[in-house]
Coordinates of C-alpha atoms in Angstrom, one line a residue:
Chain A
M6 CA 119.4 83.2 113.7
S7 CA 117.4 80.2 114.5
V8 CA 114.0 79.6 116.1
D9 CA 113.1 77.7 119.3
Q10 CA 110.0 75.7 119.8
A11 CA 108.2 78.6 121.6
T12 CA 108.8 80.8 118.5
V13 CA 107.5 78.1 116.2
R14 CA 104.3 78.0 118.2
R15 CA 104.1 81.8 118.2
I16 CA 104.6 82.1 114.4
A17 CA 102.0 79.4 113.8
H18 CA 99.5 81.4 115.8
L19 CA 100.4 84.6 114.0
A20 CA 100.0 82.8 110.7
R21 CA 96.7 81.4 111.9
I22 CA 97.8 77.8 111.2
A23 CA 97.1 75.2 113.9
V24 CA 100.2 73.1 114.5
P25 CA 99.9 70.0 116.6
E26 CA 102.5 69.5 119.4
S27 CA 103.8 66.4 117.6
E28 CA 104.8 68.5 114.6
V29 CA 106.6 71.4 116.3
A30 CA 110.0 69.8 116.5
K31 CA 110.0 68.7 112.8
L32 CA 108.8 72.2 111.7
Q33 CA 111.5 73.8 113.9
G34 CA 114.1 71.8 112.0
E35 CA 112.7 72.7 108.6
L36 CA 112.4 76.4 109.4
N37 CA 115.9 76.5 110.8
A38 CA 117.3 74.8 107.6
I39 CA 115.8 77.7 105.6
L40 CA 116.9 80.3 108.1
G41 CA 120.4 78.8 108.0
F42 CA 120.4 79.0 104.2
V43 CA 119.5 82.7 104.1
E44 CA 122.1 83.5 106.7
Q45 CA 124.7 84.0 103.9
L46 CA 122.9 87.3 103.1
N47 CA 124.7 88.8 106.1
E48 CA 128.0 88.7 104.0
V49 CA 126.7 91.3 101.7
D50 CA 127.5 95.0 102.3
V51 CA 124.2 96.8 101.9
A52 CA 125.3 100.1 103.3
G53 CA 123.7 102.9 101.3
V54 CA 121.6 100.6 99.1
E55 CA 118.0 101.4 98.6
P56 CA 115.6 98.5 99.2
M57 CA 113.7 97.6 96.0
T58 CA 110.1 98.8 95.9
S59 CA 109.3 98.3 92.2
V60 CA 111.1 95.8 90.0
V61 CA 110.2 97.7 86.8
P62 CA 110.2 101.4 87.0
M63 CA 106.7 102.7 86.4
T64 CA 104.6 105.7 87.4
M65 CA 101.6 104.9 89.5
K66 CA 98.6 105.3 87.3
M67 CA 95.6 107.5 88.4
R68 CA 92.1 106.4 87.7
Q69 CA 88.7 108.1 87.8
D70 CA 87.2 108.0 91.3
V71 CA 83.9 106.4 90.0
V72 CA 82.0 103.3 90.7
T73 CA 82.8 100.7 88.0
D74 CA 81.4 97.6 89.5
G75 CA 78.9 96.4 92.1
G76 CA 75.4 95.1 92.6
I77 CA 76.6 91.5 92.4
A78 CA 76.3 90.3 96.0
A79 CA 75.1 86.9 94.9
R80 CA 78.2 86.3 92.8
V81 CA 80.5 87.6 95.5
T82 CA 79.1 85.1 98.0
A83 CA 78.6 82.3 95.5
N84 CA 81.7 80.4 96.8
A85 CA 81.2 81.1 100.5
P86 CA 81.1 78.0 102.7
A87 CA 78.3 79.6 104.6
A88 CA 76.2 82.6 103.4
D89 CA 72.8 83.9 104.0
D90 CA 71.0 86.7 102.3
S91 CA 74.2 88.2 100.8
Y92 CA 76.1 87.9 104.0
F93 CA 79.1 85.7 104.9
L94 CA 78.3 83.7 108.0
V95 CA 80.9 83.3 110.8
P96 CA 80.8 82.0 114.4
K97 CA 79.6 84.5 116.9
V98 CA 82.5 87.1 117.5
V99 CA 80.7 89.5 119.8
E100 CA 79.0 88.4 123.0
Chain B
M2 CA 95.3 60.7 58.7
T3 CA 98.5 61.4 60.7
D4 CA 98.4 62.0 64.4
L5 CA 97.0 65.5 64.8
T6 CA 98.3 65.9 68.3
R7 CA 101.9 65.8 66.9
L8 CA 101.3 69.1 65.0
T9 CA 102.9 72.2 66.3
L10 CA 100.7 75.2 67.1
T11 CA 101.8 77.1 64.0
E12 CA 101.3 74.1 61.7
A13 CA 97.8 73.5 63.1
R14 CA 97.0 77.2 62.7
A15 CA 98.0 77.1 59.0
L16 CA 95.9 74.0 58.4
L17 CA 92.9 75.5 60.2
K18 CA 93.1 78.7 58.3
A19 CA 93.4 76.9 55.0
R20 CA 90.3 74.8 56.1
K21 CA 92.3 71.6 55.6
L22 CA 91.6 70.7 59.3
S23 CA 88.6 71.5 61.6
S24 CA 89.0 72.6 65.1
K25 CA 86.5 69.9 65.9
D26 CA 88.7 67.1 64.7
L27 CA 91.8 68.6 66.2
T28 CA 90.0 69.1 69.6
E29 CA 88.7 65.5 69.5
A30 CA 92.2 64.2 68.9
F31 CA 93.4 66.0 72.0
L32 CA 90.5 64.9 74.1
S33 CA 91.2 61.3 73.2
A34 CA 94.9 61.7 73.9
M35 CA 94.1 63.2 77.3
A36 CA 91.8 60.3 78.2
A37 CA 94.6 57.9 77.2
A38 CA 97.2 59.7 79.3
R39 CA 95.4 60.1 82.6
T40 CA 98.2 58.1 84.3
L41 CA 100.4 61.2 83.8
N42 CA 98.1 63.3 86.0
A43 CA 98.8 66.4 83.9
Y44 CA 95.2 67.6 83.9
V45 CA 93.3 68.1 87.2
L46 CA 90.1 68.8 85.3
E47 CA 89.2 68.0 81.7
T48 CA 86.5 70.2 80.1
P49 CA 85.4 68.3 77.0
D50 CA 82.0 70.0 76.8
K51 CA 83.5 73.4 76.9
A52 CA 86.2 72.4 74.4
R53 CA 83.7 71.0 71.9
A54 CA 81.5 74.1 72.2
M55 CA 84.5 76.4 71.7
A56 CA 85.8 74.3 68.8
A57 CA 82.4 74.4 67.1
A58 CA 82.3 78.2 67.5
S59 CA 85.8 78.5 66.0
D60 CA 84.9 76.3 63.0
A61 CA 81.9 78.5 62.4
R62 CA 84.1 81.6 62.4
L63 CA 86.7 80.0 60.2
A64 CA 84.0 78.9 57.7
K65 CA 83.1 82.6 57.3
G66 CA 86.8 83.5 56.7
E67 CA 86.9 85.1 60.2
G68 CA 88.7 84.2 63.3
G69 CA 91.4 85.4 65.6
P70 CA 95.1 84.7 65.6
L71 CA 94.6 81.5 67.7
E72 CA 91.3 80.5 66.2
G73 CA 90.5 76.8 66.9
I74 CA 93.8 76.1 68.8
P75 CA 93.3 73.7 71.8
L76 CA 95.2 74.8 74.9
G77 CA 95.7 73.6 78.5
I78 CA 95.3 76.1 81.3
K79 CA 97.4 76.0 84.5
D80 CA 95.0 75.7 87.4
L81 CA 96.3 79.0 88.8
F82 CA 94.3 81.0 86.2
C83 CA 90.7 81.7 87.2
T84 CA 88.3 80.5 84.6
E85 CA 84.7 81.7 84.9
G86 CA 82.4 78.9 85.8
T87 CA 85.2 76.3 85.7
R88 CA 86.7 75.0 88.9
T89 CA 90.0 76.7 89.8
T90 CA 92.0 75.3 92.7
A91 CA 95.7 76.3 92.5
S92 CA 96.0 72.5 93.2
S93 CA 95.2 73.2 96.9
R94 CA 92.6 71.6 99.2
I95 CA 91.8 75.1 100.5
L96 CA 90.3 76.0 97.1
G97 CA 88.9 72.6 96.5
G98 CA 85.5 73.6 95.2
F99 CA 86.2 77.1 94.1
V100 CA 84.4 78.2 90.9
P101 CA 85.5 81.7 89.8
Q102 CA 82.8 84.2 88.9
Y103 CA 85.3 85.9 86.6
E104 CA 87.9 85.1 84.0
S105 CA 91.6 86.0 84.3
T106 CA 92.8 88.7 81.9
V107 CA 95.3 86.4 80.3
T108 CA 92.9 83.6 79.5
S109 CA 90.2 86.0 78.4
Q110 CA 92.7 87.3 75.8
L111 CA 93.4 83.7 74.6
W112 CA 89.6 83.1 74.2
R113 CA 89.2 86.5 72.5
D114 CA 91.8 85.3 70.0
G115 CA 89.9 82.1 69.3
A116 CA 91.7 79.5 71.5
V117 CA 89.9 76.4 72.8
M118 CA 90.1 75.3 76.4
L119 CA 90.8 71.6 76.9
G120 CA 91.0 71.6 80.7
K121 CA 92.9 72.8 83.8
L122 CA 96.5 71.7 84.4
N123 CA 98.2 70.4 87.5
N124 CA 100.8 72.4 89.3
D125 CA 102.6 72.6 92.7
E126 CA 100.2 73.9 95.3
F127 CA 99.9 77.7 94.9
A128 CA 102.9 77.3 92.5
M129 CA 105.2 76.6 95.4
G130 CA 107.5 73.9 94.3
S131 CA 110.0 72.8 91.6
S132 CA 108.7 69.3 90.9
N133 CA 104.9 69.4 90.9
E134 CA 105.0 67.1 94.0
T135 CA 103.3 69.5 96.4
S136 CA 100.0 69.4 94.4
A137 CA 96.9 68.3 96.4
F138 CA 96.0 66.2 93.3
G139 CA 99.3 64.3 93.6
P140 CA 102.4 64.5 91.4
V141 CA 102.5 64.7 87.6
K142 CA 104.6 62.0 85.9
S143 CA 106.9 63.3 83.3
P144 CA 106.4 61.7 79.8
W145 CA 110.2 61.3 79.8
K146 CA 112.1 58.4 81.3
S147 CA 115.8 57.7 81.7
R148 CA 117.2 55.2 79.2
G149 CA 116.7 51.7 80.4
S150 CA 114.8 52.7 83.5
N151 CA 111.1 52.5 84.3
A152 CA 111.2 55.0 87.3
D153 CA 108.8 57.9 87.2
L154 CA 110.5 61.3 86.9
V155 CA 109.2 64.8 87.8
P156 CA 108.2 67.1 84.9
G157 CA 109.6 70.1 86.9
G158 CA 107.4 72.7 88.7
S159 CA 105.5 74.5 89.5
S160 CA 104.1 74.4 86.0
G161 CA 104.6 70.6 85.8
G162 CA 101.1 69.9 84.3
S163 CA 101.8 72.4 81.6
S164 CA 105.2 71.0 80.7
A165 CA 104.1 67.4 80.8
A166 CA 100.9 68.1 78.7
V167 CA 102.9 69.9 76.0
A168 CA 105.7 67.3 75.9
A169 CA 103.1 64.4 75.8
D170 CA 101.1 66.1 73.0
L171 CA 98.0 66.7 75.3
C172 CA 97.6 70.3 74.0
L173 CA 99.2 72.5 71.4
G174 CA 100.4 74.9 74.1
A175 CA 99.7 75.8 77.8
T176 CA 99.6 78.7 80.1
A177 CA 102.0 78.7 83.0
T178 CA 103.3 81.1 85.6
D179 CA 106.8 81.8 86.9
T180 CA 107.7 83.2 90.3
G181 CA 111.3 81.7 90.6
G182 CA 111.6 79.5 87.6
S183 CA 108.2 77.7 87.3
I184 CA 108.0 78.1 83.5
R185 CA 111.6 77.7 82.5
Q186 CA 112.6 74.8 84.8
P187 CA 109.7 72.5 83.8
A188 CA 110.3 73.5 80.1
A189 CA 114.0 72.5 80.5
F190 CA 113.0 69.1 82.1
T191 CA 110.7 68.2 79.3
A192 CA 112.3 69.5 76.1
T193 CA 109.7 72.1 75.6
V194 CA 110.0 75.9 75.2
G195 CA 108.9 78.3 78.0
I196 CA 109.2 82.0 78.4
K197 CA 108.8 84.2 81.4
P198 CA 108.2 87.7 80.0
T199 CA 109.3 90.9 81.6
Y200 CA 107.4 91.7 84.9
G201 CA 104.4 93.7 83.8
R202 CA 104.1 92.3 80.3
C203 CA 101.1 90.0 81.2
S204 CA 98.4 91.1 83.5
R205 CA 98.3 89.2 86.8
W206 CA 94.6 89.9 87.3
G207 CA 92.7 86.7 87.9
I208 CA 95.8 84.6 88.5
V209 CA 95.9 83.1 92.0
A210 CA 98.6 85.2 93.7
F211 CA 101.8 83.7 95.2
A212 CA 104.4 86.5 95.4
S213 CA 103.1 89.5 93.6
S214 CA 106.4 91.3 92.9
L215 CA 107.8 88.2 91.2
D216 CA 104.8 86.4 89.6
Q217 CA 104.5 86.5 85.8
A218 CA 102.4 84.5 83.4
G219 CA 103.9 83.0 80.2
P220 CA 103.4 80.1 77.8
I221 CA 105.0 76.7 77.5
A222 CA 104.8 75.2 74.0
K223 CA 106.5 72.9 71.6
T224 CA 108.5 75.5 69.6
V225 CA 109.9 79.0 69.9
A226 CA 107.5 80.3 67.3
D227 CA 104.5 78.6 69.1
C228 CA 105.6 80.4 72.3
A229 CA 105.9 83.7 70.5
A230 CA 102.3 83.3 69.1
L231 CA 100.9 82.5 72.5
L232 CA 102.8 85.4 74.3
T233 CA 101.5 87.9 71.8
S234 CA 97.9 87.0 72.7
M235 CA 98.6 86.8 76.5
S236 CA 100.4 90.2 76.7
G237 CA 99.1 93.7 77.0
H238 CA 98.1 96.5 79.3
D239 CA 95.3 95.8 81.7
P240 CA 93.9 98.6 83.9
K241 CA 92.8 96.0 86.4
D242 CA 96.5 95.3 87.3
T243 CA 98.4 98.5 88.3
T244 CA 101.7 96.7 87.7
S245 CA 100.8 95.8 84.1
A246 CA 103.0 97.8 81.7
D247 CA 101.3 100.3 79.4
I248 CA 103.5 99.7 76.4
A249 CA 102.8 98.3 72.9
V250 CA 102.9 94.5 72.4
P251 CA 104.9 93.6 69.3
D252 CA 104.0 90.6 67.1
F253 CA 106.6 88.4 68.8
E254 CA 106.4 85.7 66.1
K255 CA 108.1 88.1 63.6
A256 CA 111.2 88.0 65.8
V257 CA 111.7 84.3 65.2
G258 CA 114.1 83.8 62.4
R259 CA 115.3 87.4 62.5
S260 CA 119.1 87.7 62.1
V261 CA 121.1 87.8 65.3
K262 CA 124.3 88.8 63.6
G263 CA 126.4 91.2 65.6
M264 CA 124.5 90.6 68.9
K265 CA 126.6 90.6 72.0
I266 CA 125.9 87.6 74.3
G267 CA 127.1 87.7 77.9
I268 CA 128.4 84.5 79.5
P269 CA 128.3 85.0 83.3
K270 CA 131.1 83.3 85.2
E271 CA 129.0 83.1 88.4
Y272 CA 126.7 80.5 86.8
R273 CA 129.6 78.0 86.7
V274 CA 128.6 76.6 90.1
D275 CA 130.1 73.9 92.2
G276 CA 128.6 70.5 91.6
M277 CA 127.2 71.4 88.2
S278 CA 127.3 68.3 86.0
A279 CA 129.9 68.2 83.2
E280 CA 127.1 67.6 80.7
I281 CA 125.4 70.9 81.7
G282 CA 128.8 72.6 81.3
A283 CA 129.3 71.0 77.8
L284 CA 125.8 72.0 76.7
W285 CA 126.4 75.6 77.8
E286 CA 129.5 75.7 75.6
K287 CA 127.6 74.2 72.7
G288 CA 124.9 76.8 73.0
A289 CA 127.5 79.5 73.0
A290 CA 129.1 78.0 69.9
W291 CA 125.8 77.8 68.1
L292 CA 125.2 81.5 68.7
K293 CA 128.7 82.3 67.6
E294 CA 128.2 80.5 64.4
A295 CA 125.1 82.6 63.8
G296 CA 127.2 85.7 64.0
C297 CA 126.9 86.6 67.7
E298 CA 129.8 87.9 69.7
L299 CA 130.5 86.2 73.0
V300 CA 131.7 88.2 76.0
D301 CA 132.5 87.1 79.5
V302 CA 130.4 89.1 82.0
S303 CA 130.1 89.1 85.8
L304 CA 126.9 89.2 87.9
P305 CA 128.6 89.2 91.3
H306 CA 125.5 88.9 93.4
T307 CA 124.1 85.8 91.7
K308 CA 124.7 83.5 94.6
Y309 CA 122.6 85.7 96.9
A310 CA 119.5 85.6 94.6
L311 CA 118.2 82.3 95.9
P312 CA 118.5 83.1 99.6
A313 CA 117.0 86.6 99.1
Y314 CA 114.2 85.0 97.1
Y315 CA 113.4 82.7 100.1
I316 CA 112.8 85.8 102.2
V317 CA 110.9 87.9 99.6
A318 CA 108.7 85.2 98.1
P319 CA 107.5 83.7 101.4
A320 CA 106.9 87.1 102.9
E321 CA 104.7 88.1 100.0
A322 CA 103.0 84.7 100.1
S323 CA 102.2 84.9 103.8
S324 CA 100.4 88.2 103.0
N325 CA 98.7 87.1 99.8
L326 CA 97.5 83.8 101.4
A327 CA 96.0 85.5 104.4
R328 CA 92.8 85.7 102.3
Y329 CA 92.2 82.0 102.7
D330 CA 90.3 82.2 106.0
G331 CA 87.4 79.7 105.5
V332 CA 84.9 82.5 105.4
R333 CA 84.6 84.0 101.9
Y334 CA 85.5 81.0 99.7
G335 CA 87.0 77.6 99.8
L336 CA 87.4 75.1 102.5
R337 CA 86.0 75.7 106.0
V338 CA 86.8 73.6 109.0
P339 CA 84.4 74.5 112.0
G340 CA 86.0 75.7 115.2
K341 CA 85.0 76.7 118.7
D342 CA 85.4 80.4 117.8
I343 CA 86.5 82.4 114.8
V344 CA 90.3 82.1 115.5
D345 CA 89.9 78.4 115.9
L346 CA 88.1 78.2 112.6
Y347 CA 90.9 80.1 110.9
E348 CA 93.6 78.0 112.4
K349 CA 91.9 74.7 111.7
T350 CA 90.9 75.6 108.2
R351 CA 94.4 76.8 107.2
A352 CA 96.1 73.8 108.9
E353 CA 93.9 71.4 106.9
G354 CA 93.6 73.3 103.7
F355 CA 97.2 74.1 103.0
G356 CA 99.8 71.4 102.3
R357 CA 103.1 71.0 104.1
E358 CA 105.2 73.2 101.8
V359 CA 102.7 76.0 101.7
R360 CA 102.3 76.0 105.5
R361 CA 106.1 76.1 105.8
R362 CA 106.4 79.1 103.5
I363 CA 103.6 81.0 105.1
M364 CA 105.4 80.5 108.5
I365 CA 108.8 81.6 107.1
G366 CA 107.1 84.7 105.6
T367 CA 105.3 85.5 108.8
Y368 CA 108.5 85.2 110.8
V369 CA 110.6 87.4 108.5
L370 CA 107.9 90.1 108.5
S371 CA 107.3 89.9 112.3
A372 CA 108.2 92.7 114.7
G373 CA 111.9 92.8 115.4
Y374 CA 112.9 90.8 112.3
Y375 CA 111.7 92.9 109.4
D376 CA 114.9 94.9 109.0
A377 CA 117.3 91.9 109.5
Y378 CA 115.5 89.8 106.9
Y379 CA 113.0 91.5 104.6
L380 CA 114.5 94.9 104.3
R381 CA 118.0 93.4 103.8
A382 CA 116.7 91.0 101.1
Q383 CA 115.0 93.9 99.2
K384 CA 118.4 95.8 99.3
I385 CA 120.1 92.7 97.9
R386 CA 117.5 92.6 95.2
T387 CA 118.5 96.1 94.2
L388 CA 122.1 94.9 93.9
I389 CA 121.0 91.9 91.8
K390 CA 119.1 94.1 89.4
R391 CA 122.1 96.5 89.3
D392 CA 124.4 93.7 88.2
F393 CA 122.2 93.1 85.2
E394 CA 121.8 96.8 84.4
Q395 CA 125.6 97.2 84.3
V396 CA 126.0 94.2 82.0
Y397 CA 123.3 95.6 79.6
A398 CA 124.8 99.1 79.8
S399 CA 128.0 97.6 78.5
G400 CA 126.3 96.7 75.3
V401 CA 125.3 93.1 75.9
D402 CA 122.0 92.1 74.2
A403 CA 121.3 88.9 76.1
I404 CA 122.8 86.5 78.6
L405 CA 123.2 82.8 78.0
T406 CA 123.1 80.3 80.9
P407 CA 122.0 76.7 81.6
A408 CA 118.4 76.6 82.6
T409 CA 118.8 74.1 85.4
P410 CA 121.8 72.6 87.4
S411 CA 120.6 69.1 86.5
A412 CA 118.2 67.0 84.4
A413 CA 114.9 65.8 85.8
F414 CA 115.0 63.7 89.0
G415 CA 112.8 60.9 90.3
I416 CA 109.5 61.4 92.0
G417 CA 110.2 61.4 95.8
E418 CA 113.9 61.8 95.3
K419 CA 114.5 65.4 96.6
G420 CA 113.7 67.6 99.5
S421 CA 112.1 65.2 101.9
A422 CA 114.6 65.8 104.6
D423 CA 115.9 69.3 103.8
P424 CA 113.6 71.7 101.9
V425 CA 116.6 73.7 100.6
E426 CA 117.7 70.7 98.5
M427 CA 114.6 71.3 96.3
Y428 CA 115.0 75.0 96.3
L429 CA 118.4 74.7 94.7
N430 CA 116.7 73.7 91.4
D431 CA 115.9 77.3 90.8
I432 CA 119.4 78.6 91.2
F433 CA 119.8 79.7 87.5
T434 CA 116.3 81.0 87.0
V435 CA 115.4 82.9 90.2
T436 CA 117.8 85.8 89.5
V437 CA 115.6 86.7 86.5
N438 CA 112.5 87.1 88.7
M439 CA 114.4 89.1 91.3
A440 CA 115.4 91.6 88.5
G441 CA 112.0 91.5 86.7
L442 CA 113.7 90.5 83.4
P443 CA 112.5 88.2 80.6
G444 CA 114.0 84.7 80.3
I445 CA 113.4 81.9 77.9
A446 CA 114.2 78.2 78.2
V447 CA 114.9 76.3 75.0
P448 CA 115.8 72.6 74.6
G449 CA 119.5 72.2 74.0
G450 CA 119.9 68.4 73.9
L451 CA 119.7 65.1 75.8
D452 CA 122.1 64.0 78.5
G453 CA 123.7 60.5 78.7
Q454 CA 120.5 59.1 80.2
G455 CA 118.5 60.4 77.3
L456 CA 116.9 63.2 79.4
P457 CA 116.3 66.7 78.2
L458 CA 118.6 69.6 79.2
G459 CA 117.7 73.3 78.5
L460 CA 119.5 76.5 77.9
Q461 CA 118.3 79.9 79.2
L462 CA 118.5 83.3 77.6
I463 CA 118.0 86.4 79.7
G464 CA 117.0 89.6 78.0
R465 CA 116.7 93.3 78.6
P466 CA 113.5 94.6 80.1
F467 CA 110.7 94.3 77.5
D468 CA 113.0 92.9 74.9
E469 CA 111.5 89.5 74.5
E470 CA 111.9 89.8 70.8
T471 CA 115.7 89.3 71.1
L472 CA 115.1 86.2 73.1
F473 CA 112.8 84.8 70.5
S474 CA 115.4 85.5 67.8
L475 CA 118.2 83.9 69.7
G476 CA 116.0 81.1 71.0
G477 CA 115.1 80.3 67.4
V478 CA 118.8 80.0 66.5
I479 CA 119.3 77.5 69.4
E480 CA 116.2 75.5 68.4
K481 CA 117.4 75.3 64.8
A482 CA 120.9 74.1 65.8
A483 CA 119.8 71.7 68.6
G484 CA 116.7 70.2 66.9
S485 CA 113.6 69.0 68.8
F486 CA 113.2 66.1 71.1
Q487 CA 110.1 63.9 71.9
P488 CA 109.7 61.3 74.6
Q489 CA 108.9 57.7 73.8
R490 CA 105.2 57.1 74.4
W491 CA 104.9 54.6 77.3
W492 CA 101.6 55.6 78.7

């Protein structure tokens, strides 16, 4: 399978990465090189094979349903590019 | 006084404990060496104040006859490990000014055991790369050079700052991470020792995530015993990481020097790939001969799905990365580029914050997980992963204790030499190491010798799940037979 330029633009938008028009063709070539490389996986017979879900078998551990952390809003927002009064600030999203 | 930076970790530890050396003097020696080696670009942040304070605290504990197993030992920390109050960037512009408010579990255990932090080490951006050239801080120069050439070589990647710093005597050991070979390949390129433990051995909590089902932390150090000492401190169950294994951590150092007599070593025929250099083939045979001399039995084994590991990895790893890196949105931390609305803000921030390789991998991951393609790519890759793991299980079920392979298909290459036209050219570096991550197994890279150009080549040993001890025993045998190798200081 390979991607066309419209698909490159669509993936870029899905991934929330702005791609200037001048870069679309180059990116298309790179993505198709990778997709061409993984094509060989189609040679493998995977009928009846379970997809891997956990690389090391382990039982999911249960934990107490209790509050273990919190009350550190200032530290949570310490690295925010824009914060005010323990809130993250974003451009207006609701009119 | 001799050059303190040339000591191994275990030698320094003995001197510190005997009070023949202070952590202060040792730390100062490394801080001076770091300042004199800035051209290598191994450290992206030096933390001399912190190092001096930690060394003083260590000396105080040692004076009282106290102290942990790594008391006073200066280490470098890959910039993928969150360090409380110390900038952590994953070598990405998108985390340019990020100062963690918490400490990764692995580093907190190193500090608990007395280690001293010298600074943060360069790496490929978000650990995506095999040459340390994708770092936002620029490439790391290997301390190694080809005989008769002045060209700068790569130290491997993604843990290129770690491998270069250890090889250049800029720390006694370093933390590293390995998603597809990022500990073992740089170790092989620099004649250092690196181990990726079994998935679940080290907590991933507080390590910047790349591909969560593959990522594991581990050490790079000068010797097998040094690596064993570091891994003992780094390992252990952590309730904050649900994939961290709740099993006892042995004293790995005790496994170094243990007899390997009667061990069965598998030699997988699928690792004899087209285009592999004759020197790598010869080294592999030498490694097998050393183990045989030590009393091991060599057996030919087959891992039939080996060639599919790398293509399957380039579906699974980008898929997980695209999901993990969705968090970099310009809102909660890191870089923010203003936009006309929230989507524009996301898209501009991520376009400017991520480098070319990271953007490419996020897009591949987004594509293989997108509606209509999930089954054809992601699900198929996860099924193939089951088959890769089954190959190893069958070999181990036949009584094989460990598998011996070359660590890399070639020695280190020049900066700017690979992958500029076709990204797959760079990916092929991990052909021998990536199978191990896909199967969650432990793997160690040990120096085996130098090639005709005078560049290091490494051997890899792959073990059973949670049997790192066997790898340390066998690695010790190879180290003893091969000797150790240091670069000429040109910096």
